Amino acid sequence: MASRLLHRHIREQLKDLVEILQDPSPPPLCLPSTPGAPGSSDSSHLVGPQSCWSSQKEVTHESLVVGAIENAFQFMDEQMARERRGHQVEGGCCALVVVYLLGKVYVANAGDSRAIIVRNGEIIPMSREFTPEAERQRLQMLGFLKPELLGGEFTHLEFPRRVQPKELGQRMLYRDQNMTGWAYKKIELEDLRFPLVCGEGKKARMMATIGVTRGLGDHNLRVCSSTLPIKPFLSSFPEVRVYDLTQYEHCPDDVLVLGTDGLWDVTSDCEVAATVDRVLSAYEPNDPSRYTALAQALVLGARGTPRDRGWRLPNNKLGSGDDISVFVIPLGGPGSYS
């Protein structure tokens, strides 16, 4: 559903900004409303504190595009919520989106997929994965502000390991929603609850259920053996990063690589960059099939080859058992150096 409709939501959000984005002057603070419509009445009689509004915040065209993409993700998620019963839309997904507009590339990520630019051998991260570890403080803050979402089953505090009943009254290392370091606290009865965020790396889980903290859908997802919903903690808002294509001269070997976690679980950024160099150098710069060949090489490399003990990588480690989807987007275009 997201792959068929998300880009339409993005287009719809950008449609009203076309004239504004083409005008070099700063975006208008307010757009005129239709006469007689709500909000069109005269508000000149309203009086309020003016001291903190003596100056106007500067809003860039770039931030308008970012906001449009963020809203599109939210509207996509809301549509899934509305239609999940009638159309039997169950489950959820991560989403990684690229929008090219007016010389800039906007990369929006909600989930644990990843995008990198490989430019003249240099690696430029264009996203970060949203996992329980990466978003620990956001999750803990929500659990702290709305403890009813934890249902008396979870604690928003983090401990190095699960607290045992025999440790009541002892002092153990912990950290809360405001802390990046660790401190000691006296263990109380509430601390025996299961932690909101637990585990490390690929085994990290939120509410002992899901290993990703942003995405679309999953409106019906519940904690295992419980009625507690996961959705309040699962954000549909993406992080959007911007890359200005006009600031650099790009050659045909400069690419933007998008991949699901099936690729990145077993392949590092440096290994992807090495594959980019190896595969593209085997083709003529003006051969458009070189980018398809690169995507295929990345997928097959992450999957590995069949052996006696399953699919294996060259280092004999297990190949990826997760979904492996890869897009390769040339930044310079076939045969161009601009």
GROMACS .gro file of C-alpha atoms in nm:
model
  338
    1MET     CA    1   0.000   0.000   0.000
    2ALA     CA    2   0.282   0.240   0.088
    3SER     CA    3   0.474   0.162  -0.232
    4ARG     CA    4   0.166   0.240  -0.440
    5LEU     CA    5   0.038   0.546  -0.256
    6LEU     CA    6   0.311   0.721  -0.054
    7HIS     CA    7   0.456   0.901  -0.358
    8ARG     CA    8   0.107   1.030  -0.438
    9HIS     CA    9   0.077   1.183  -0.092
   10ILE     CA   10   0.418   1.347  -0.141
   11ARG     CA   11   0.315   1.485  -0.480
   12GLU     CA   12  -0.010   1.618  -0.333
   13GLN     CA   13   0.178   1.798  -0.054
   14LEU     CA   14   0.427   1.950  -0.297
   15LYS     CA   15   0.166   2.056  -0.552
   16ASP     CA   16   0.059   2.366  -0.358
   17LEU     CA   17   0.421   2.476  -0.316
   18VAL     CA   18   0.519   2.493  -0.684
   19GLU     CA   19   0.481   2.869  -0.727
   20ILE     CA   20   0.633   2.944  -0.387
   21LEU     CA   21   0.940   2.728  -0.456
   22GLN     CA   22   0.997   2.894  -0.794
   23ASP     CA   23   0.988   3.242  -0.638
   24PRO     CA   24   1.335   3.338  -0.503
   25SER     CA   25   1.185   3.559  -0.232
   26PRO     CA   26   1.123   3.411   0.114
   27PRO     CA   27   0.806   3.201   0.148
   28PRO     CA   28   0.498   3.396   0.259
   29LEU     CA   29   0.414   3.360   0.626
   30CYS     CA   30   0.042   3.309   0.553
   31LEU     CA   31  -0.145   3.210   0.241
   32PRO     CA   32  -0.470   3.395   0.159
   33SER     CA   33  -0.782   3.200   0.246
   34THR     CA   34  -1.094   3.183   0.034
   35PRO     CA   35  -1.332   3.473   0.112
   36GLY     CA   36  -1.593   3.357   0.361
   37ALA     CA   37  -1.394   3.052   0.455
   38PRO     CA   38  -1.301   2.979   0.818
   39GLY     CA   39  -1.011   3.194   0.922
   40SER     CA   40  -1.078   3.470   0.667
   41SER     CA   41  -1.243   3.707   0.914
   42ASP     CA   42  -1.070   4.026   1.020
   43SER     CA   43  -0.847   3.966   1.321
   44SER     CA   44  -0.700   4.315   1.341
   45HIS     CA   45  -0.888   4.375   1.667
   46LEU     CA   46  -0.706   4.091   1.841
   47VAL     CA   47  -0.447   4.212   2.089
   48GLY     CA   48  -0.173   4.006   2.251
   49PRO     CA   49   0.183   4.021   2.382
   50GLN     CA   50   0.412   4.155   2.111
   51SER     CA   51   0.752   4.154   2.280
   52CYS     CA   52   0.845   3.800   2.171
   53TRP     CA   53   0.714   3.852   1.816
   54SER     CA   54   0.923   4.153   1.725
   55SER     CA   55   1.101   3.951   1.456
   56GLN     CA   56   0.991   3.680   1.216
   57LYS     CA   57   1.157   3.340   1.192
   58GLU     CA   58   1.334   3.276   0.866
   59VAL     CA   59   1.175   2.986   0.676
   60THR     CA   60   1.363   2.846   0.376
   61HIS     CA   61   1.225   2.684   0.064
   62GLU     CA   62   1.417   2.371   0.159
   63SER     CA   63   1.236   2.347   0.492
   64LEU     CA   64   0.902   2.372   0.310
   65VAL     CA   65   0.989   2.064   0.105
   66VAL     CA   66   1.102   1.880   0.418
   67GLY     CA   67   0.774   1.967   0.589
   68ALA     CA   68   0.573   1.851   0.288
   69ILE     CA   69   0.747   1.512   0.292
   70GLU     CA   70   0.697   1.479   0.668
   71ASN     CA   71   0.326   1.553   0.632
   72ALA     CA   72   0.295   1.305   0.345
   73PHE     CA   73   0.426   1.024   0.568
   74GLN     CA   74   0.173   1.118   0.836
   75PHE     CA   75  -0.116   1.125   0.587
   76MET     CA   76  -0.009   0.788   0.450
   77ASP     CA   77  -0.013   0.643   0.800
   78GLU     CA   78  -0.353   0.797   0.871
   79GLN     CA   79  -0.493   0.648   0.550
   80MET     CA   80  -0.368   0.306   0.658
   81ALA     CA   81  -0.544   0.353   0.991
   82ARG     CA   82  -0.873   0.446   0.820
   83GLU     CA   83  -0.868   0.164   0.567
   84ARG     CA   84  -0.715  -0.119   0.768
   85ARG     CA   85  -1.053  -0.279   0.842
   86GLY     CA   86  -1.234  -0.248   0.511
   87HIS     CA   87  -0.930  -0.338   0.301
   88GLN     CA   88  -0.772  -0.576   0.552
   89VAL     CA   89  -0.453  -0.371   0.563
   90GLU     CA   90  -0.254  -0.540   0.838
   91GLY     CA   91   0.106  -0.522   0.947
   92GLY     CA   92   0.348  -0.238   0.888
   93CYS     CA   93   0.654  -0.139   0.689
   94CYS     CA   94   0.957   0.082   0.689
   95ALA     CA   95   0.981   0.352   0.425
   96LEU     CA   96   1.283   0.509   0.255
   97VAL     CA   97   1.204   0.779   0.000
   98VAL     CA   98   1.412   0.996  -0.234
   99VAL     CA   99   1.274   1.316  -0.387
  100TYR     CA  100   1.472   1.514  -0.645
  101LEU     CA  101   1.355   1.875  -0.667
  102LEU     CA  102   1.521   2.194  -0.793
  103GLY     CA  103   1.873   2.060  -0.781
  104LYS     CA  104   1.845   1.898  -0.438
  105VAL     CA  105   1.797   1.539  -0.325
  106TYR     CA  106   1.574   1.484  -0.023
  107VAL     CA  107   1.610   1.146   0.151
  108ALA     CA  108   1.333   1.059   0.398
  109ASN     CA  109   1.369   0.757   0.622
  110ALA     CA  110   1.127   0.602   0.870
  111GLY     CA  111   1.261   0.266   0.980
  112ASP     CA  112   1.582   0.067   0.964
  113SER     CA  113   1.663   0.097   0.595
  114ARG     CA  114   1.966   0.305   0.496
  115ALA     CA  115   2.083   0.538   0.220
  116ILE     CA  116   2.439   0.643   0.142
  117ILE     CA  117   2.600   0.849  -0.133
  118VAL     CA  118   2.924   0.715  -0.278
  119ARG     CA  119   3.100   1.011  -0.440
  120ASN     CA  120   3.450   0.963  -0.578
  121GLY     CA  121   3.498   0.684  -0.325
  122GLU     CA  122   3.380   0.900  -0.034
  123ILE     CA  123   3.085   0.775   0.173
  124ILE     CA  124   2.819   1.029   0.271
  125PRO     CA  125   2.547   0.894   0.505
  126MET     CA  126   2.200   1.011   0.402
  127SER     CA  127   1.999   0.840   0.675
  128ARG     CA  128   2.020   0.665   1.009
  129GLU     CA  129   1.839   0.360   1.137
  130PHE     CA  130   1.561   0.409   1.390
  131THR     CA  131   1.595   0.128   1.640
  132PRO     CA  132   1.502   0.100   2.010
  133GLU     CA  133   1.864   0.176   2.103
  134ALA     CA  134   1.889   0.478   1.872
  135GLU     CA  135   1.561   0.627   1.998
  136ARG     CA  136   1.584   0.518   2.360
  137GLN     CA  137   1.542   0.869   2.503
  138ARG     CA  138   1.239   0.953   2.286
  139LEU     CA  139   1.069   0.629   2.387
  140GLN     CA  140   1.155   0.675   2.754
  141MET     CA  141   1.029   1.033   2.751
  142LEU     CA  142   0.693   0.921   2.609
  143GLY     CA  143   0.669   0.645   2.869
  144PHE     CA  144   0.756   0.895   3.143
  145LEU     CA  145   0.501   1.155   3.030
  146LYS     CA  146   0.227   0.898   2.962
  147PRO     CA  147   0.280   0.607   3.201
  148GLU     CA  148  -0.065   0.470   3.113
  149LEU     CA  149   0.084   0.359   2.780
  150LEU     CA  150   0.306   0.118   2.973
  151GLY     CA  151   0.003  -0.046   3.132
  152GLY     CA  152   0.180  -0.126   3.455
  153GLU     CA  153   0.372  -0.395   3.264
  154PHE     CA  154   0.681  -0.195   3.164
  155THR     CA  155   0.918   0.055   3.320
  156HIS     CA  156   1.052   0.348   3.122
  157LEU     CA  157   1.386   0.318   3.301
  158GLU     CA  158   1.678   0.128   3.150
  159PHE     CA  159   1.901  -0.109   3.347
  160PRO     CA  160   2.209  -0.298   3.224
  161ARG     CA  161   2.010  -0.620   3.267
  162ARG     CA  162   1.674  -0.737   3.398
  163VAL     CA  163   1.628  -0.655   3.765
  164GLN     CA  164   1.575  -0.957   3.994
  165PRO     CA  165   1.337  -0.963   4.294
  166LYS     CA  166   1.624  -1.053   4.527
  167GLU     CA  167   1.788  -0.719   4.435
  168LEU     CA  168   1.510  -0.506   4.589
  169GLY     CA  169   1.666  -0.241   4.810
  170GLN     CA  170   2.006  -0.268   4.644
  171ARG     CA  171   2.150   0.011   4.428
  172MET     CA  172   2.184  -0.065   4.057
  173LEU     CA  173   2.301   0.126   3.751
  174TYR     CA  174   2.021   0.286   3.554
  175ARG     CA  175   1.943   0.573   3.318
  176ASP     CA  176   1.624   0.760   3.240
  177GLN     CA  177   1.492   0.969   2.952
  178ASN     CA  178   1.724   1.262   3.024
  179MET     CA  179   2.047   1.069   3.071
  180THR     CA  180   2.321   0.967   2.831
  181GLY     CA  181   2.540   0.837   3.112
  182TRP     CA  182   2.465   0.596   3.396
  183ALA     CA  183   2.402   0.644   3.768
  184TYR     CA  184   2.296   0.434   4.067
  185LYS     CA  185   1.946   0.416   4.215
  186LYS     CA  186   1.778   0.213   4.485
  187ILE     CA  187   1.579  -0.073   4.332
  188GLU     CA  188   1.207  -0.045   4.406
  189LEU     CA  189   0.913  -0.271   4.329
  190GLU     CA  190   0.825  -0.082   4.008
  191ASP     CA  191   1.174  -0.150   3.872
  192LEU     CA  192   1.095  -0.523   3.848
  193ARG     CA  193   0.872  -0.449   3.546
  194PHE     CA  194   1.001  -0.536   3.201
  195PRO     CA  195   1.207  -0.249   3.050
  196LEU     CA  196   1.053  -0.046   2.769
  197VAL     CA  197   1.380  -0.083   2.574
  198CYS     CA  198   1.582  -0.401   2.610
  199GLY     CA  199   1.856  -0.588   2.427
  200GLU     CA  200   2.144  -0.475   2.208
  201GLY     CA  201   2.211  -0.448   1.835
  202LYS     CA  202   1.977  -0.650   1.613
  203LYS     CA  203   1.827  -0.809   1.926
  204ALA     CA  204   1.713  -0.477   2.073
  205ARG     CA  205   1.337  -0.461   2.116
  206MET     CA  206   1.076  -0.204   2.210
  207MET     CA  207   0.820  -0.345   2.456
  208ALA     CA  208   0.978  -0.687   2.392
  209THR     CA  209   0.804  -0.690   2.054
  210ILE     CA  210   0.951  -0.489   1.768
  211GLY     CA  211   1.304  -0.394   1.663
  212VAL     CA  212   1.220  -0.072   1.478
  213THR     CA  213   1.075   0.250   1.618
  214ARG     CA  214   0.957   0.437   1.308
  215GLY     CA  215   0.748   0.315   1.020
  216LEU     CA  216   0.405   0.306   0.862
  217GLY     CA  217   0.106   0.097   0.971
  218ASP     CA  218   0.114  -0.155   1.256
  219HIS     CA  219  -0.199   0.005   1.404
  220ASN     CA  220  -0.318  -0.330   1.538
  221LEU     CA  221   0.016  -0.448   1.674
  222ARG     CA  222   0.002  -0.549   2.040
  223VAL     CA  223   0.257  -0.656   2.296
  224CYS     CA  224   0.286  -1.035   2.299
  225SER     CA  225   0.030  -1.193   2.537
  226SER     CA  226  -0.109  -0.846   2.617
  227THR     CA  227  -0.359  -0.588   2.491
  228LEU     CA  228  -0.107  -0.301   2.510
  229PRO     CA  229  -0.076  -0.126   2.170
  230ILE     CA  230   0.267  -0.062   2.021
  231LYS     CA  231   0.156   0.219   1.789
  232PRO     CA  232   0.182   0.511   2.035
  233PHE     CA  233   0.559   0.451   2.046
  234LEU     CA  234   0.597   0.377   1.673
  235SER     CA  235   0.637   0.712   1.494
  236SER     CA  236   0.544   0.756   1.129
  237PHE     CA  237   0.751   1.075   1.094
  238PRO     CA  238   1.067   1.038   0.886
  239GLU     CA  239   1.402   1.204   0.925
  240VAL     CA  240   1.473   1.402   0.608
  241ARG     CA  241   1.829   1.478   0.495
  242VAL     CA  242   1.913   1.708   0.206
  243TYR     CA  243   2.196   1.685  -0.046
  244ASP     CA  244   2.261   1.977  -0.284
  245LEU     CA  245   2.363   1.835  -0.621
  246THR     CA  246   2.465   2.178  -0.751
  247GLN     CA  247   2.751   2.210  -0.500
  248TYR     CA  248   2.962   1.935  -0.658
  249GLU     CA  249   3.067   1.805  -0.995
  250HIS     CA  250   2.943   1.449  -1.025
  251CYS     CA  251   3.074   1.178  -1.253
  252PRO     CA  252   2.890   0.865  -1.375
  253ASP     CA  253   3.039   0.661  -1.089
  254ASP     CA  254   2.877   0.879  -0.820
  255VAL     CA  255   2.565   0.705  -0.691
  256LEU     CA  256   2.302   0.708  -0.421
  257VAL     CA  257   2.248   0.358  -0.281
  258LEU     CA  258   1.926   0.271  -0.098
  259GLY     CA  259   1.894  -0.061   0.080
  260THR     CA  260   1.674  -0.241   0.328
  261ASP     CA  261   1.825  -0.384   0.645
  262GLY     CA  262   1.880  -0.716   0.469
  263LEU     CA  263   2.169  -0.550   0.286
  264TRP     CA  264   2.318  -0.356   0.577
  265ASP     CA  265   2.295  -0.641   0.829
  266VAL     CA  266   2.580  -0.818   0.652
  267THR     CA  267   2.741  -0.542   0.440
  268SER     CA  268   2.923  -0.233   0.568
  269ASP     CA  269   2.921   0.108   0.401
  270CYS     CA  270   3.284   0.054   0.299
  271GLU     CA  271   3.203  -0.283   0.142
  272VAL     CA  272   2.921  -0.125  -0.055
  273ALA     CA  273   3.156   0.151  -0.174
  274ALA     CA  274   3.411  -0.113  -0.283
  275THR     CA  275   3.139  -0.297  -0.479
  276VAL     CA  276   3.037   0.032  -0.643
  277ASP     CA  277   3.394   0.084  -0.764
  278ARG     CA  278   3.443  -0.277  -0.874
  279VAL     CA  279   3.117  -0.315  -1.068
  280LEU     CA  280   3.096   0.028  -1.231
  281SER     CA  281   3.459   0.018  -1.346
  282ALA     CA  282   3.376  -0.294  -1.550
  283TYR     CA  283   3.125  -0.101  -1.767
  284GLU     CA  284   3.149   0.190  -2.006
  285PRO     CA  285   3.038   0.519  -1.841
  286ASN     CA  286   2.751   0.563  -2.088
  287ASP     CA  287   2.613   0.210  -2.038
  288PRO     CA  288   2.293   0.253  -1.831
  289SER     CA  289   2.283  -0.120  -1.745
  290ARG     CA  290   2.585  -0.069  -1.516
  291TYR     CA  291   2.357   0.059  -1.239
  292THR     CA  292   2.124  -0.241  -1.262
  293ALA     CA  293   2.429  -0.468  -1.251
  294LEU     CA  294   2.549  -0.286  -0.940
  295ALA     CA  295   2.213  -0.330  -0.762
  296GLN     CA  296   2.214  -0.700  -0.852
  297ALA     CA  297   2.570  -0.743  -0.726
  298LEU     CA  298   2.479  -0.585  -0.392
  299VAL     CA  299   2.172  -0.808  -0.348
  300LEU     CA  300   2.354  -1.128  -0.445
  301GLY     CA  301   2.653  -1.036  -0.230
  302ALA     CA  302   2.432  -0.994   0.077
  303ARG     CA  303   2.245  -1.318   0.010
  304GLY     CA  304   2.564  -1.523  -0.030
  305THR     CA  305   2.599  -1.859  -0.204
  306PRO     CA  306   2.441  -2.194  -0.111
  307ARG     CA  307   2.667  -2.431   0.079
  308ASP     CA  308   2.626  -2.737   0.297
  309ARG     CA  309   2.527  -2.527   0.598
  310GLY     CA  310   2.303  -2.272   0.429
  311TRP     CA  311   2.372  -1.954   0.236
  312ARG     CA  312   2.717  -1.822   0.317
  313LEU     CA  313   2.921  -1.509   0.253
  314PRO     CA  314   3.284  -1.526   0.133
  315ASN     CA  315   3.396  -1.500   0.499
  316ASN     CA  316   3.182  -1.809   0.572
  317LYS     CA  317   2.936  -1.609   0.782
  318LEU     CA  318   2.565  -1.659   0.721
  319GLY     CA  319   2.417  -1.455   0.438
  320SER     CA  320   2.125  -1.224   0.504
  321GLY     CA  321   1.797  -1.400   0.575
  322ASP     CA  322   1.601  -1.075   0.569
  323ASP     CA  323   1.445  -0.888   0.279
  324ILE     CA  324   1.719  -0.748   0.052
  325SER     CA  325   1.596  -0.464  -0.168
  326VAL     CA  326   1.840  -0.224  -0.334
  327PHE     CA  327   1.804   0.089  -0.548
  328VAL     CA  328   2.100   0.252  -0.720
  329ILE     CA  329   2.047   0.610  -0.838
  330PRO     CA  330   2.320   0.771  -1.053
  331LEU     CA  331   2.389   1.130  -0.952
  332GLY     CA  332   2.584   1.232  -1.259
  333GLY     CA  333   2.387   1.043  -1.521
  334PRO     CA  334   2.529   0.810  -1.788
  335GLY     CA  335   2.831   0.967  -1.952
  336SER     CA  336   2.792   1.307  -1.788
  337TYR     CA  337   3.032   1.494  -1.564
  338SER     CA  338   2.803   1.762  -1.424
   0.00000   0.00000   0.00000
